[in-house]
Amino acid sequence: MEFSGDDDFYNGGSFYTNSTDLGRLCSISFQVDVYCPPRKRTRLSAPFHFGEAEVEQNKQPSIDVLPDECLVEIFKRISGGKERSSCACVSKHWLMLLTSIRKGEYESSKVVKENVGSNSGDVEMILSEEDDGYLTRCLEGKKATDMRLAAVAVGTSGHGGLGKLSIRGSSSSRGVTNFGLSAVARGCPSLKVLSLWNVPRVGDEGLCEIAKECHLLEKLDLCQCPHLSNKGLIAIAANCPNLTALSIQSCPKIGNEGLQAIGKLCPKLQSISIKDCPLVGDHGVSSLLSSASSVLSKVKLQGLSITDFSLAVIGHYGKSVTNLMLSGLQNVSEKGFWVMGNAQGLQKLVSFTIASCWGVTDVSLEAIGKGCANLKQMCLRRCCFVSGDGLVAFAKSAGSLECLQLEECNRVTQSGVIGVLSNCGLKSLTLVKCMGIKDISLEAPLSSSCNSLKSLSIRNCPGFGTASLAMVGRLCPQLQHVDLSGLCGITDAGLLPLLENCEAGLVKVNLSGCLNLTDEVVLHLTKLHGATLELLNLNGCRRITDASLAAVAENCVFLSDLDVSRCAITDVGIAALSHAEQLNLQVLSFSGCSGVSNKSMTFLKKLGKTLVGLNLQHCNSISTQTIELLVESLWRCNILF
């Protein structure tokens, strides 16, 4: 077969003079075989001509050539929050431009009327973006940057509005600055709760922007903000009349002037907390409470240089205060606490906490008891001048007292504790690390009992032993909750009388760290109180064995939380638990029980039908494979291993 022509490339245009003919060739290319001699392809650098049409790659015009003013005007006319978020994703430059626009400057933030045609006639619809502040955002550590704040400001505007913002920790090099806070202010006027923790690069400029734009702000929490001063706080006071809660901690530049503005211009303020602010003194604190419109109900003052004057103001003007905490007030003397109590202004006070205040003595404590007629909860921490006699006098004068908590009050003695229980209607008593209590047997009979006491917690008081427990057992027959954790000195003989005298039935019992207790205590406990017991903690009671678990399985009906960590428990005890038909355990802990092995897997699976929490940490006899099988089988249970 012969072919005419040569094998050289044709260097001109196409064989076909127009695209129509070329299309015809392409249309039959799958049906006709065409001969094409093998040739080395040449590299063309010149513009490629195909037929008579020349294809050129021209650079497309970009919207970025527009000045920022034009882009801002375009962005203002974008209809919804979703579209604005999409624009913010284009580039950082666009994101920055969007954050410069206030929420009210968008056309879509205004009420727009649209006429919608329908068969029944024209229907008028009113469209508006919701701005109620439903959303909550929290940025921590490295995630707290200006870029993220800007994205939050733009992204939340079309989804209900940002209501709560928390920034905790910030990088010193690229962390949150005034720019990021200003972006939030402009984009989130619905902000009601703002928390700034450890943001050293934020100053008054950012807080002033928040005050200028976020008039709905109700709660402000400032912690470790070294560059915030009175200027920012004054701006908040002037522009946020709805402020109800203010917390300031470790802000060295905030002082009396800012607090005075808050007291004068924020009539709805209900909660104030100030800690470790060296410039805050008597004038700032007194201005918060002395206002005629003051409705302060919660006051916390810690580590301040205030004097007796501030406490006198609190005692006289704190007519709405229900919760009061005073801690580390080294310049307040006995006179200050005495005047506060005798001022008779704290009639609504319900809960009072005093920590590390040298001015609290027996005399001032009794005055507080007399001046606070409705006081129900009292907590004294590290009050080294309060003795047992002062505690008894306070208990007698505070007729409404229900809960008393003493921590590291080392002058309180055993006789003081017994005197308190004998002279008031306490419902709860807590003693923590009170080293002045010594275990002494009293020969004189107890004058009266405390039938009102339901909860007794004595933790890490080494002097509280067998004799003290026996007296408490006789005094308090209606106990339901008992926490004796860390009492290494108590024995079976000391605890058994308390168990026998509890007539109401124990519900929660914590004996963790009581090293000398044995199975005998658990046997008596389950027999006497098995019908009411719901929680039993024996963590660290190393003399507790499988016999205790067998007693629990036999006698306990409502037990839901059992902790036998670091006890002498083996597979036999777990097997006994699994055979108890009436048990519905929800939380079970065998942490540190080396006697529990792979043999318990079947029993644990059976117990796991009701479990929501299982602790198998440091159970070295259980293999990883067994743990994996348990995790797969007990998929509803949270297993620690």
XYZ file of C-alpha atoms in Angstrom:
641
model
C 0.000 0.000 0.000
C 1.450 3.363 -1.026
C 1.206 6.702 0.629
C 1.744 10.018 -1.083
C 3.736 12.823 0.417
C 6.719 12.738 2.736
C 7.210 11.970 6.426
C 8.274 15.448 7.474
C 6.269 17.614 9.876
C 4.225 20.342 8.323
C 5.519 23.513 9.877
C 2.622 25.718 8.908
C -0.835 25.765 10.375
C -3.365 23.023 10.593
C -4.422 20.822 7.685
C -7.888 22.167 8.325
C -8.647 25.782 7.842
C -11.331 26.031 10.487
C -12.402 24.420 13.710
C -15.432 22.788 12.144
C -13.283 20.560 9.964
C -11.132 19.757 12.948
C -14.199 18.718 14.890
C -15.158 16.310 12.126
C -11.772 14.657 12.353
C -12.048 14.300 16.088
C -15.494 12.795 15.762
C -14.241 9.872 13.665
C -10.945 9.397 15.392
C -12.213 6.445 17.362
C -13.372 4.618 14.236
C -10.550 5.188 11.688
C -6.960 4.097 12.001
C -4.612 6.917 11.086
C -0.982 6.398 10.234
C 1.402 8.556 12.213
C 5.121 7.874 11.697
C 7.158 7.860 14.921
C 8.878 11.155 15.368
C 10.775 12.864 18.161
C 8.541 15.573 19.602
C 9.915 19.050 19.319
C 9.815 21.454 22.234
C 7.978 24.668 21.385
C 8.641 27.803 23.354
C 6.784 30.162 21.083
C 3.056 30.864 21.467
C 1.084 27.841 20.309
C -1.064 28.481 17.254
C -3.947 26.139 16.632
C -5.606 26.903 13.420
C -6.114 30.601 13.012
C -6.955 31.232 16.706
C -4.128 32.202 19.045
C -4.503 31.153 22.711
C -2.831 33.467 25.156
C -2.612 33.111 28.907
C -3.400 36.514 30.187
C -3.188 37.397 33.853
C -6.663 37.747 35.364
C -7.484 40.966 37.205
C -7.573 40.583 41.061
C -9.977 42.120 43.554
C -6.991 42.792 45.793
C -5.980 45.703 43.587
C -8.919 47.601 45.067
C -8.060 49.901 47.964
C -9.017 48.776 51.462
C -11.764 51.379 51.639
C -13.558 49.772 48.696
C -13.142 46.275 50.101
C -14.581 47.395 53.426
C -17.627 48.864 51.673
C -18.089 45.593 49.781
C -17.803 43.556 52.973
C -20.390 45.749 54.677
C -22.922 44.693 52.069
C -22.356 40.944 52.420
C -25.687 39.486 53.433
C -24.964 36.897 56.117
C -22.502 35.608 58.667
C -21.725 32.460 56.662
C -20.654 34.514 53.666
C -18.529 36.792 55.841
C -16.818 33.743 57.355
C -16.020 32.509 53.864
C -14.457 35.859 53.014
C -12.393 35.749 56.210
C -10.864 32.456 55.073
C -9.448 34.015 51.886
C -6.493 35.754 53.505
C -5.302 37.356 56.712
C -5.685 40.732 55.037
C -9.393 40.160 54.430
C -9.805 38.835 57.962
C -8.223 42.009 59.357
C -10.509 44.178 57.227
C -13.586 42.275 58.406
C -12.613 42.709 62.062
C -12.392 46.459 61.552
C -16.125 46.592 60.810
C -18.488 46.982 63.736
C -21.470 44.690 63.922
C -23.917 47.546 63.450
C -22.208 48.736 60.277
C -23.268 45.712 58.231
C -26.279 46.228 56.024
C -27.691 42.859 57.129
C -27.724 43.964 60.756
C -30.465 46.412 59.895
C -34.015 45.290 59.495
C -34.661 44.519 55.860
C -38.113 44.266 54.378
C -38.745 41.999 51.469
C -41.896 41.609 49.474
C -42.499 37.992 48.727
C -45.043 37.142 46.064
C -47.492 34.330 46.706
C -50.868 33.178 45.508
C -52.568 34.899 48.393
C -50.856 38.203 47.677
C -47.670 39.945 48.724
C -46.256 38.896 52.078
C -43.918 41.243 53.922
C -41.012 39.480 55.679
C -38.710 41.089 58.202
C -35.207 39.613 58.222
C -32.686 40.281 60.958
C -29.658 38.505 62.385
C -30.018 37.075 65.884
C -27.602 38.603 68.350
C -28.491 37.087 71.702
C -25.064 35.791 72.686
C -25.678 32.060 72.725
C -22.122 30.925 71.943
C -19.201 30.241 74.272
C -15.543 30.190 73.270
C -12.442 29.336 75.335
C -8.873 29.859 74.094
C -6.007 28.427 76.138
C -2.227 28.562 75.902
C -0.771 28.632 72.388
C -4.241 28.693 70.857
C -4.851 32.135 72.327
C -3.706 34.486 69.548
C -5.016 37.619 67.855
C -5.731 35.689 64.655
C -7.940 33.193 66.460
C -9.762 35.959 68.281
C -10.365 37.739 64.993
C -11.717 34.523 63.484
C -13.984 34.026 66.516
C -15.285 37.590 66.189
C -16.187 37.099 62.515
C -17.368 33.502 62.742
C -19.753 33.845 65.671
C -21.506 36.966 64.411
C -23.904 35.021 62.212
C -24.587 32.134 64.578
C -26.388 33.652 67.546
C -23.588 35.929 68.704
C -20.762 35.386 71.188
C -21.980 35.474 74.785
C -19.028 34.098 76.773
C -15.314 34.408 76.037
C -12.521 32.956 78.152
C -8.823 33.475 77.428
C -6.529 31.477 79.709
C -2.812 31.768 79.216
C -1.136 33.434 76.279
C 2.207 33.211 74.508
C 4.572 36.057 75.356
C 5.673 36.399 71.719
C 2.487 35.914 69.673
C -0.243 35.916 72.274
C -3.371 38.010 72.636
C -2.904 41.778 72.468
C -5.171 44.816 72.432
C -5.772 44.199 68.730
C -7.419 40.816 69.348
C -9.575 42.144 72.155
C -10.609 45.113 70.004
C -11.644 42.735 67.206
C -13.893 40.887 69.651
C -15.348 44.164 70.877
C -16.277 45.335 67.374
C -17.626 41.987 66.193
C -19.332 40.732 69.352
C -21.493 43.429 70.963
C -23.559 40.635 72.531
C -20.667 39.644 74.856
C -21.890 39.180 78.431
C -19.081 37.258 80.133
C -15.359 37.964 79.671
C -12.534 36.139 81.447
C -8.878 37.147 80.958
C -6.273 34.991 82.726
C -2.543 35.508 82.335
C -2.610 37.791 79.286
C 0.410 40.063 79.872
C 0.149 41.841 76.499
C -3.399 43.126 76.991
C -3.697 46.655 78.363
C -6.245 49.384 78.938
C -6.739 50.004 75.216
C -8.259 46.573 74.663
C -10.444 46.725 77.770
C -11.642 50.202 76.812
C -12.745 48.846 73.432
C -14.712 46.120 75.214
C -16.355 48.767 77.390
C -17.118 50.948 74.365
C -18.803 48.233 72.285
C -20.053 45.527 74.701
C -22.642 47.370 76.775
C -24.362 44.095 77.770
C -21.341 42.885 79.751
C -22.428 41.270 83.032
C -19.391 39.380 84.332
C -15.724 40.369 84.155
C -12.859 38.200 85.428
C -9.319 39.625 85.347
C -6.370 37.542 86.580
C -2.648 38.220 86.155
C -3.079 41.163 83.794
C -0.101 43.366 84.713
C -0.854 46.150 82.200
C -4.500 46.707 83.093
C -5.016 49.751 85.310
C -7.744 51.942 86.742
C -8.311 53.484 83.297
C -9.702 50.265 81.846
C -11.826 49.563 84.913
C -13.260 53.101 84.878
C -14.240 52.607 81.222
C -16.054 49.387 82.153
C -17.891 51.161 84.958
C -18.950 54.041 82.695
C -20.214 51.910 79.808
C -21.416 48.607 81.335
C -24.253 49.381 83.768
C -25.414 45.749 83.744
C -22.240 44.483 85.426
C -23.214 42.009 88.157
C -19.948 40.194 88.930
C -16.348 41.436 89.049
C -13.258 39.378 89.908
C -9.774 40.903 90.045
C -6.677 38.883 90.942
C -2.990 39.751 90.779
C -3.485 42.966 88.800
C -0.828 45.254 90.344
C -1.963 48.470 88.594
C -5.636 48.337 89.606
C -6.411 50.269 92.772
C -8.944 52.351 94.650
C -9.862 54.723 91.807
C -11.152 51.938 89.582
C -13.156 50.321 92.393
C -14.676 53.657 93.346
C -15.966 54.048 89.783
C -17.422 50.529 89.901
C -19.171 51.233 93.196
C -20.622 54.491 91.888
C -21.677 53.500 88.344
C -22.598 49.789 88.580
C -25.757 49.618 90.708
C -26.446 45.975 89.783
C -23.142 44.619 91.097
C -23.869 41.512 93.180
C -20.510 39.743 93.457
C -17.015 41.155 94.018
C -13.757 39.212 94.420
C -10.395 40.966 94.898
C -7.169 39.065 95.541
C -3.507 40.081 95.729
C -3.886 43.618 94.396
C -1.408 45.771 96.348
C -2.945 49.137 95.355
C -6.404 48.237 96.680
C -7.036 49.761 100.100
C -9.798 50.882 102.425
C -11.166 53.588 100.126
C -11.702 51.175 97.233
C -13.359 48.444 99.304
C -15.530 50.814 101.312
C -16.814 52.542 98.157
C -18.145 49.219 96.885
C -20.319 48.660 99.941
C -21.209 52.138 101.172
C -23.254 53.031 98.089
C -26.931 53.527 98.881
C -27.918 51.308 95.962
C -25.490 48.515 96.859
C -26.939 45.042 96.357
C -23.696 43.160 96.911
C -24.428 39.634 98.104
C -21.042 37.911 97.610
C -17.782 39.482 98.792
C -14.300 37.904 98.666
C -11.270 39.860 99.886
C -7.929 38.049 99.885
C -4.372 39.211 100.414
C -5.196 42.944 100.589
C -3.666 45.723 102.668
C -7.010 46.860 104.105
C -7.430 47.685 107.797
C -10.100 47.614 110.489
C -11.900 50.460 108.699
C -12.950 48.223 105.789
C -14.352 45.576 108.123
C -16.316 48.221 109.998
C -17.833 49.351 106.680
C -18.703 45.760 105.776
C -20.329 45.217 109.157
C -22.374 48.422 108.889
C -23.311 48.565 105.182
C -23.271 44.902 104.157
C -27.004 44.519 104.612
C -27.376 42.425 101.435
C -24.271 40.276 101.889
C -25.037 36.545 102.109
C -21.574 35.079 101.392
C -18.402 36.593 102.818
C -14.784 35.403 102.557
C -11.841 37.159 104.212
C -8.378 35.684 103.733
C -4.834 36.827 104.440
C -5.781 40.242 105.863
C -2.651 40.826 107.927
C -3.438 44.472 108.801
C -6.825 43.704 110.365
C -6.774 43.373 114.137
C -9.108 41.851 116.697
C -10.874 45.215 116.899
C -11.827 45.120 113.222
C -13.580 41.743 113.475
C -15.178 42.736 116.781
C -16.604 45.956 115.279
C -17.818 44.091 112.191
C -19.795 41.694 114.363
C -21.228 44.328 116.702
C -22.296 46.628 113.848
C -25.323 44.343 113.388
C -25.421 44.949 109.624
C -24.726 41.380 108.491
C -28.170 40.047 109.295
C -28.484 38.252 105.942
C -25.070 36.603 106.126
C -25.417 32.843 105.580
C -21.889 31.645 104.760
C -18.675 33.068 106.273
C -15.094 31.923 105.592
C -12.061 33.333 107.425
C -8.543 32.165 106.550
C -5.120 33.236 107.831
C -6.362 36.329 109.675
C -4.532 37.049 112.915
C -7.311 39.309 114.120
C -9.683 36.402 114.671
C -9.633 35.590 118.370
C -12.055 34.111 120.864
C -13.469 37.571 121.637
C -13.975 38.673 118.036
C -15.389 35.281 117.045
C -18.066 35.481 119.732
C -18.995 38.993 118.522
C -19.398 37.643 114.983
C -21.682 34.910 116.275
C -23.885 37.441 118.044
C -23.997 39.876 115.122
C -24.849 37.363 112.387
C -28.217 36.003 113.403
C -28.765 33.912 110.256
C -25.261 32.485 109.882
C -25.483 28.823 108.874
C -22.037 27.934 107.525
C -18.765 28.896 109.196
C -15.278 27.954 107.992
C -12.092 28.829 109.895
C -8.740 28.076 108.243
C -5.378 28.637 109.930
C -6.861 30.857 112.628
C -4.159 30.207 115.219
C -5.657 32.325 118.039
C -9.036 30.563 118.194
C -9.230 28.099 121.078
C -11.731 25.501 122.128
C -13.360 27.864 124.636
C -13.821 30.554 121.979
C -15.339 27.974 119.641
C -17.874 26.915 122.265
C -18.819 30.548 122.953
C -19.260 31.150 119.218
C -21.421 28.041 118.843
C -23.687 29.189 121.668
C -24.108 32.701 120.250
C -24.669 31.628 116.618
C -28.094 30.121 117.043
C -28.656 29.267 113.360
C -25.301 27.569 112.779
C -25.599 24.288 110.844
C -22.162 23.613 109.320
C -18.806 24.192 111.009
C -15.452 23.560 109.317
C -12.087 23.920 111.064
C -8.790 23.552 109.181
C -5.396 23.819 110.854
C -6.806 25.508 113.958
C -4.249 24.009 116.293
C -5.511 25.545 119.570
C -8.814 23.700 119.272
C -8.865 20.737 121.640
C -10.940 17.634 122.163
C -12.961 19.326 124.895
C -13.710 22.201 122.514
C -15.079 19.822 119.884
C -17.205 17.986 122.432
C -18.435 21.337 123.809
C -19.498 22.511 120.340
C -21.423 19.291 119.705
C -23.126 19.566 123.086
C -24.218 23.198 122.779
C -25.587 23.778 119.268
C -27.719 22.153 116.605
C -24.978 21.416 114.080
C -25.798 19.272 111.057
C -22.233 18.972 109.744
C -18.826 19.112 111.449
C -15.478 18.987 109.608
C -12.032 18.916 111.225
C -8.905 18.925 109.025
C -5.321 18.853 110.340
C -6.204 20.183 113.789
C -3.070 19.102 115.647
C -4.217 20.331 119.064
C -6.704 17.500 119.495
C -5.427 14.805 121.858
C -7.101 11.479 122.532
C -8.167 11.751 126.183
C -10.824 9.658 127.935
C -13.267 11.858 129.846
C -14.488 10.297 133.075
C -17.423 12.677 133.508
C -20.600 11.638 131.684
C -21.669 13.635 128.646
C -24.340 16.193 129.531
C -26.346 16.089 126.303
C -26.378 14.640 122.793
C -26.345 16.216 119.333
C -29.194 14.511 117.526
C -29.037 17.012 114.657
C -25.548 16.050 113.425
C -25.805 14.082 110.170
C -22.292 14.460 108.748
C -18.959 14.046 110.547
C -15.629 14.496 108.756
C -12.361 14.197 110.667
C -9.401 14.086 108.271
C -5.702 13.881 109.043
C -6.048 14.683 112.742
C -3.523 12.248 114.258
C -4.611 12.957 117.843
C -8.191 11.924 117.196
C -8.227 8.303 118.327
C -10.254 5.568 119.948
C -11.493 7.533 122.979
C -12.550 10.532 120.903
C -14.462 8.335 118.453
C -16.291 6.598 121.252
C -17.449 9.942 122.702
C -18.574 11.223 119.295
C -20.491 7.986 118.771
C -22.396 8.481 122.018
C -23.016 12.168 121.308
C -24.231 11.805 117.707
C -26.602 8.855 117.208
C -28.114 10.206 113.967
C -24.968 10.208 111.839
C -25.374 9.238 108.174
C -22.098 10.409 106.596
C -18.761 9.576 108.247
C -15.339 10.502 106.847
C -12.356 9.411 108.956
C -9.733 9.400 106.202
C -6.124 9.598 107.323
C -6.745 8.649 110.966
C -3.944 6.137 111.301
C -4.427 5.745 115.036
C -7.972 4.392 115.168
C -8.586 0.676 115.606
C -11.514 -1.709 115.395
C -12.203 -1.236 119.096
C -12.549 2.529 118.695
C -14.725 2.478 115.592
C -17.149 -0.270 116.583
C -18.941 1.801 119.295
C -19.564 4.600 116.763
C -21.018 2.089 114.271
C -23.245 0.576 116.927
C -24.602 3.948 118.102
C -25.603 5.227 114.642
C -29.348 4.672 114.768
C -30.335 6.375 111.492
C -28.227 4.083 109.284
C -24.956 5.100 107.659
C -25.127 6.086 103.983
C -21.560 7.177 103.139
C -18.456 5.900 104.940
C -14.879 6.904 104.072
C -12.155 5.055 105.977
C -9.307 5.572 103.497
C -5.862 5.534 105.055
C -7.000 3.916 108.325
C -4.181 1.387 108.306
C -5.118 -0.537 111.463
C -8.694 -1.451 110.564
C -9.461 -5.086 109.757
C -12.248 -7.187 108.261
C -14.056 -7.141 111.604
C -15.055 -3.485 111.096
C -16.417 -4.176 107.618
C -18.351 -7.216 108.871
C -20.061 -5.138 111.567
C -20.575 -2.180 109.246
C -22.337 -4.247 106.571
C -24.492 -6.128 109.056
C -25.597 -2.988 110.893
C -25.906 -0.587 107.932
C -26.005 -2.756 104.807
C -29.590 -1.739 104.128
C -28.656 1.984 103.850
C -24.983 2.026 102.802
C -24.381 3.625 99.361
C -20.662 4.504 99.433
C -17.753 2.680 101.076
C -14.120 3.787 100.702
C -11.435 1.483 102.140
C -8.536 2.821 100.060
C -5.208 1.978 101.714
C -6.668 -0.221 104.446
C -4.051 -2.895 103.848
C -5.516 -5.374 106.352
C -8.819 -5.602 104.497
C -9.125 -8.941 102.654
C -11.591 -10.950 100.556
C -13.691 -11.569 103.668
C -14.807 -7.923 103.573
C -15.922 -8.233 99.950
C -17.870 -11.352 100.813
C -19.628 -9.418 103.608
C -20.406 -6.565 101.221
C -21.829 -9.008 98.676
C -24.015 -10.637 101.300
C -25.374 -7.629 103.195
C -25.284 -4.480 101.045
C -28.372 -3.710 98.986
C -27.947 -0.121 97.718
C -24.147 0.117 97.537
C -23.159 1.953 94.326
C -19.569 3.106 95.008
C -16.895 0.773 96.406
C -13.164 1.518 96.675
C -10.807 -1.215 97.925
C -7.642 0.146 96.316
C -4.344 -0.983 97.875
C -6.103 -3.623 99.976
C -5.290 -7.348 100.272
C -7.928 -8.262 97.684
C -7.636 -11.248 95.319
C -9.670 -12.929 92.589
C -11.695 -14.731 95.260
C -13.133 -11.479 96.586
C -14.106 -10.265 93.115
C -15.804 -13.581 92.444
C -17.846 -13.144 95.634
C -18.924 -9.669 94.524
C -19.991 -10.901 91.097
C -22.296 -13.530 92.612
C -24.278 -10.950 94.616
C -27.574 -10.635 92.768
C -28.815 -7.587 94.691
C -25.695 -5.443 94.057
C -25.852 -2.654 91.460
C -22.358 -1.204 91.694
C -21.675 1.798 89.479
C -18.129 2.714 90.546
C -15.566 0.081 91.538
C -11.854 0.553 92.260
C -9.160 -2.116 92.670
C -6.186 0.177 92.047
C -2.928 -1.260 93.362
C -4.369 -4.678 94.190
C -1.630 -7.046 93.011
C -3.715 -10.087 93.975
C -6.226 -9.375 91.212
C -5.232 -11.250 88.035
C -6.519 -12.323 84.620
C -8.724 -14.898 86.335
C -11.070 -12.074 87.388
C -11.971 -11.127 83.815
C -15.171 -13.194 83.784
C -16.249 -11.765 87.144
C -15.474 -8.213 86.075
C -17.529 -8.667 82.910
C -20.461 -9.746 85.036
C -20.058 -6.770 87.388
C -19.634 -4.508 84.364
C -23.294 -4.791 83.404
C -24.046 -1.957 85.841
C -20.632 -0.260 86.116
C -19.932 3.207 84.710
C -16.439 3.476 86.251
C -13.760 0.821 86.889
C -10.263 1.538 88.214
C -7.637 -1.142 87.492
C -4.550 1.051 87.667
C -1.371 -0.569 89.003
C -2.935 -4.037 88.992
C 0.282 -5.627 87.792
C -1.128 -9.159 87.606
C -3.636 -8.187 84.907
C -2.226 -8.393 81.381
C -2.646 -5.775 78.686
C -4.596 -8.248 76.557
C -7.133 -8.771 79.349
C -7.515 -5.021 79.739
C -8.161 -4.657 76.008
C -10.819 -7.368 76.118
C -12.504 -5.646 79.062
C -12.459 -2.288 77.292
C -14.050 -3.884 74.238
C -16.641 -5.773 76.258
C -17.552 -3.055 78.777
C -17.932 -0.286 76.213
C -20.270 1.749 78.424
C -17.834 1.733 81.350
C -14.962 4.194 81.800
C -11.971 1.973 82.613
C -8.768 3.377 84.114
C -5.704 1.196 83.596
